[in-house]
Coordinates of C-alpha atoms in Angstrom, one line a residue:
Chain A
X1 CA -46.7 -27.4 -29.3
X2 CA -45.3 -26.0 -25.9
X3 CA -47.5 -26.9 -23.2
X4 CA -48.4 -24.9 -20.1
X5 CA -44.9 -23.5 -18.5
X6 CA -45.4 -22.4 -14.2
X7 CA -42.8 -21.3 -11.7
X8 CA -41.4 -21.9 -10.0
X9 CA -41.8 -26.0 -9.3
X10 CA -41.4 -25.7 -5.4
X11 CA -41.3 -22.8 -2.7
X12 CA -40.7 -23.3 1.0
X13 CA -41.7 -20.3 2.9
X14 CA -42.6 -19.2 6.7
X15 CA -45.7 -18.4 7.6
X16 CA -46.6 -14.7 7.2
X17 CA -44.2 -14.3 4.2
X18 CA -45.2 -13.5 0.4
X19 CA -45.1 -16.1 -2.5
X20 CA -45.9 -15.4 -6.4
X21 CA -46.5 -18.1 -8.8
X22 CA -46.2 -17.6 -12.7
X23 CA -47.5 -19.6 -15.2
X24 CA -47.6 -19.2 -19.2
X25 CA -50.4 -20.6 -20.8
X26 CA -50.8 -22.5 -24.2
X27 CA -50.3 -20.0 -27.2
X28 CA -53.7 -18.7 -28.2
X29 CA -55.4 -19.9 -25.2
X30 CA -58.1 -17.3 -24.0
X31 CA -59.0 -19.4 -20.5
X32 CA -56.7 -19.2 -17.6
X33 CA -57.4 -20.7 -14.7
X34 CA -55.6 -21.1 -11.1
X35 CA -56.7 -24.5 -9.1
X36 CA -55.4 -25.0 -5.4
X37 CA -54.9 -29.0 -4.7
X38 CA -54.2 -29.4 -1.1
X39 CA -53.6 -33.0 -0.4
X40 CA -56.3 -35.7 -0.3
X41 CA -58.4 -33.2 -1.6
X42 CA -59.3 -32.4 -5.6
X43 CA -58.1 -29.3 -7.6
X44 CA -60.1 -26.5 -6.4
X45 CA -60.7 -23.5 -8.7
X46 CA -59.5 -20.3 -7.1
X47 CA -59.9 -17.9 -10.1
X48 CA -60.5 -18.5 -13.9
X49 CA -59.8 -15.4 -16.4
X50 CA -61.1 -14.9 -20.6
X51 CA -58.3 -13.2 -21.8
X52 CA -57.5 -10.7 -19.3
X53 CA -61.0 -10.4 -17.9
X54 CA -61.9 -12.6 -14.4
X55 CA -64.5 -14.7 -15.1
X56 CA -65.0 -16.6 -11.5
X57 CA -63.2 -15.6 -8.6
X58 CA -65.7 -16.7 -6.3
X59 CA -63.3 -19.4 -4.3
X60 CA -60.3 -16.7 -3.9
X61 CA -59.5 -15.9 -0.2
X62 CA -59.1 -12.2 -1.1
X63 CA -58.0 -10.7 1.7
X64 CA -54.6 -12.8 1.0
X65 CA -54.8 -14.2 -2.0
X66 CA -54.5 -11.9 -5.6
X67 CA -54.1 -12.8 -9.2
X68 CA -53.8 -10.5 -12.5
X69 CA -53.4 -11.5 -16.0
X70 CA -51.8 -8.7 -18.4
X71 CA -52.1 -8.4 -21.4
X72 CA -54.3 -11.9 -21.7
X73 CA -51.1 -13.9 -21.6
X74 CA -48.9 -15.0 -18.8
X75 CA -50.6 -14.5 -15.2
X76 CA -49.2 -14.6 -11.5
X77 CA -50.4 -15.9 -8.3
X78 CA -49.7 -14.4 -5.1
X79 CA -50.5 -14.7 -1.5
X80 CA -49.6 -12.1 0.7
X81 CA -49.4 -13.5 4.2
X82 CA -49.3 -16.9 3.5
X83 CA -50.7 -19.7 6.2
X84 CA -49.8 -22.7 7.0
X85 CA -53.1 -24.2 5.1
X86 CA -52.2 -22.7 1.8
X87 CA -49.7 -25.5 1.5
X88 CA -51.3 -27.6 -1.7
X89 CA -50.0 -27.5 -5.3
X90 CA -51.1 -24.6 -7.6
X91 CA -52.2 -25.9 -10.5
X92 CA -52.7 -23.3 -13.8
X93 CA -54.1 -23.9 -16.6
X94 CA -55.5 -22.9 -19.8
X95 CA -58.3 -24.0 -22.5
X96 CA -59.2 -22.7 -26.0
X97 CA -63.0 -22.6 -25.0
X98 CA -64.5 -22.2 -21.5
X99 CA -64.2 -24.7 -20.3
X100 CA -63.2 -27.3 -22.6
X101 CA -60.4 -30.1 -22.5
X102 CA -57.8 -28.1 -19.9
X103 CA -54.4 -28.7 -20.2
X104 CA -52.7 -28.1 -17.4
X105 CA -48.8 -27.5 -16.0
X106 CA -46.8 -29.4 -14.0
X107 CA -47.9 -27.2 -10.9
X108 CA -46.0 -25.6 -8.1
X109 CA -45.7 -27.2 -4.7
X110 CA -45.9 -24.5 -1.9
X111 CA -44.6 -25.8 1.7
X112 CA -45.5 -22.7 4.0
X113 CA -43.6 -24.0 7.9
Chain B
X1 CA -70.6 -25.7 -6.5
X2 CA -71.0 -29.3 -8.0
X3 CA -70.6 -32.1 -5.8
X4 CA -68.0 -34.8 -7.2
X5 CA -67.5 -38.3 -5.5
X6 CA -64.7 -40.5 -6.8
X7 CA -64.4 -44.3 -5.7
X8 CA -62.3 -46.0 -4.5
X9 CA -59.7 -43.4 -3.3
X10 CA -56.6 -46.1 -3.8
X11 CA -56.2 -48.7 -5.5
X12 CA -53.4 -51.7 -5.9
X13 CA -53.4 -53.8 -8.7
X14 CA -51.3 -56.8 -10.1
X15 CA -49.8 -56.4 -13.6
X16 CA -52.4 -57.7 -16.1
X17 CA -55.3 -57.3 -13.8
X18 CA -58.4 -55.1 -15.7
X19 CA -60.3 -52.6 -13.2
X20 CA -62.4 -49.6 -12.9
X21 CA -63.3 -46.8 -11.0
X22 CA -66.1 -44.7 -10.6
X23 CA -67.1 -41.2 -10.7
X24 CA -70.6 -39.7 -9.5
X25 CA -71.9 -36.2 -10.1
X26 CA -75.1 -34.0 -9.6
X27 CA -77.1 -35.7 -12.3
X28 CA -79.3 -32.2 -13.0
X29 CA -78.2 -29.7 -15.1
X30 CA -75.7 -31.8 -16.3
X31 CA -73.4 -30.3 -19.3
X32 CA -70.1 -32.8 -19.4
X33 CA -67.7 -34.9 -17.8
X34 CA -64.3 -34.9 -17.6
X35 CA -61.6 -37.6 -16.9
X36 CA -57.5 -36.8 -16.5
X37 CA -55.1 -38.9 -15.4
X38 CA -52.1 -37.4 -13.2
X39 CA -48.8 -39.0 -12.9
X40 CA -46.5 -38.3 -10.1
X41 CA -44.5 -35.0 -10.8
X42 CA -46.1 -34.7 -14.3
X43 CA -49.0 -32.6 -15.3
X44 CA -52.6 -33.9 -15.4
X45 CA -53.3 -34.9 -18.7
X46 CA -56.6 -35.1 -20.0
X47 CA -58.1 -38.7 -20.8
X48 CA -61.6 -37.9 -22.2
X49 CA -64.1 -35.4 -22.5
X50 CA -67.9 -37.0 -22.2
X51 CA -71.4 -35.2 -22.5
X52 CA -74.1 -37.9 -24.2
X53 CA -75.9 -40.0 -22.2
X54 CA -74.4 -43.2 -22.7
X55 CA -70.9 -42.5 -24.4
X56 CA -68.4 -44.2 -24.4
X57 CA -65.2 -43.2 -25.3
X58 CA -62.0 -45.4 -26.0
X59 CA -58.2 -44.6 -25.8
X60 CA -55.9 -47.6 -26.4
X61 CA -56.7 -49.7 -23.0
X62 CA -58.5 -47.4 -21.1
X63 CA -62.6 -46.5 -21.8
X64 CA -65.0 -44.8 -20.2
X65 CA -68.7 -44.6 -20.1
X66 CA -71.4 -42.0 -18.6
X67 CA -74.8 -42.1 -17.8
X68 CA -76.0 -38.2 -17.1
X69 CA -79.8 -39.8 -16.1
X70 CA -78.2 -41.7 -13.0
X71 CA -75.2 -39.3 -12.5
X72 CA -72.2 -41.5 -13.0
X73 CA -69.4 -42.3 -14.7
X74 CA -66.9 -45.7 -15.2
X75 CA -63.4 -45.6 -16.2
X76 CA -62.4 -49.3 -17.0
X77 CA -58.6 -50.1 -17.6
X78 CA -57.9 -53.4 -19.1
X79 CA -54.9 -55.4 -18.8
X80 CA -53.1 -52.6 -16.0
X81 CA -49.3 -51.9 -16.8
X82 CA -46.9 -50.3 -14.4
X83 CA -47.1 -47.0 -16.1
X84 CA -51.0 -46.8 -15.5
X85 CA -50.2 -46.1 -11.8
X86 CA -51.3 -42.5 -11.5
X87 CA -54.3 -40.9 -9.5
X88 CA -57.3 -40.6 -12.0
X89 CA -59.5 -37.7 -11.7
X90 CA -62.8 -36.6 -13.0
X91 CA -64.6 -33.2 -13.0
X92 CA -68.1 -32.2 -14.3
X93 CA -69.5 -29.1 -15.5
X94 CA -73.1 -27.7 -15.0
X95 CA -74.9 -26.0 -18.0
X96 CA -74.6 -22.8 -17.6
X97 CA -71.4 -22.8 -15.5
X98 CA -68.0 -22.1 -16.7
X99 CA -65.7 -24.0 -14.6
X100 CA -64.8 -27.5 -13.7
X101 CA -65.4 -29.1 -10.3
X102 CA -63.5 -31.6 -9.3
X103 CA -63.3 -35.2 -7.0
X104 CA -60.6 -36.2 -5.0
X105 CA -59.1 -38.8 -7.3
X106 CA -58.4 -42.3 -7.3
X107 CA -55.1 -43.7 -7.1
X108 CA -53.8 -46.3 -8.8
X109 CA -50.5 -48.2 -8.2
X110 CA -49.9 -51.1 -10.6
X111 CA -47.9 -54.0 -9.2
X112 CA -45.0 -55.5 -11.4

């Protein structure tokens, strides 16, 4: 069974600039989810989907931070300007029930200078 | 949002050495408890999945137990191997809540 896939694995931008994460969940998973992990800290959820539907997006920054899931499939990440404090690891993940066992990707390491 | 304490934060251990580590959570409303382990440039990989008071749950040399009355959880490692060295995290769920919340993690590092 194909696990979680994201890209891309690393991204070192400037400040101010646009990033877009991707990540393609386990076949016939419904959940989605999006953590942030900045360092020293645990995975923080930042938005959780059912299908194509958002469940909890209660921890996204919105006025920077936007996420979409068509079609109840693949799903992308995007910050739009990024900060220096959004450097962490983006975690997605998926689950067959909400939330059950998550299995997760190998997340993508943003470095914003 | 569900308050999750992990202790220690790091941890070094001799080869062969057994330890443990402990994870606390809000003890009301309490619907299950998760434990994953996360290697170095690997995904996080889920270890067990816990929601009776008093399980305890067994994979090869690694257990875990929970107590939902007192809020907190163990995850023992017996006879530590190189390739334990990870940061172990655990995450609880609320009833009535869809998403995980997370601790910080402890770290492991295994000494040959």
């Amino acid at each position: 069974e194909a696990g979680v896939a994201q890209s891309p694995r690393y991204k070192i931008i400037e400040k101010r600039q646009s990033v877009a994460f991707w990540c393609n969940p386990i076949s016939g998973h419904a959940t989605l989810y999006w953590y942030q992990q900045i360092l020293g800290q645990g995975p923080k959820l930042l938005i959780q989907f059912q299908n194509n539907g958002v469940v909890d997006d209660s921890q996204l920054p919105k006025d920077r931070f936007s996420a979409e899931r068509l079609k109840g499939v693949d799903s992308t990440l995007k910050i739009q300007p990024a900060k220096l404090e959004d450097s962490a690891v983006y975690l997605c993940a998926s689950s067959q029930l909400a939330p059950g066992e998550l299995f997760f990707g190998e997340g993508s390491r943003l470095t914003v200078l | 949002i569900l308050n999750v304490e992990q202790s220690p934060q790091s941890l070094h251990v001799q080869e062969g050495d057994s330890t443990n580590f402990t994870c606390s959570f809000p003890s009301s409303n309490f619907y299950a408890l998760h434990w994953y382990r996360w290697e170095t440039a690997k995904s996080p990989e889920a270890l067990f999945v816990m929601t009776l008071n008093g399980d305890e749950k067994k994979k090869g040399r690694i257990s875990a137990t929970l107590n939902t009355k007192e809020g907190y959880s163990y995850l023992y490692i017996k006879g530590s191997q190189p390739e334990d060295s990870a940061t172990y995290l655990c995450a609880s769920r609320g009833s009535g809540a869809n998403n995980l919340f997370f601790g910080t993690g402890t770290r492991l590092t295994v000494i040959p």
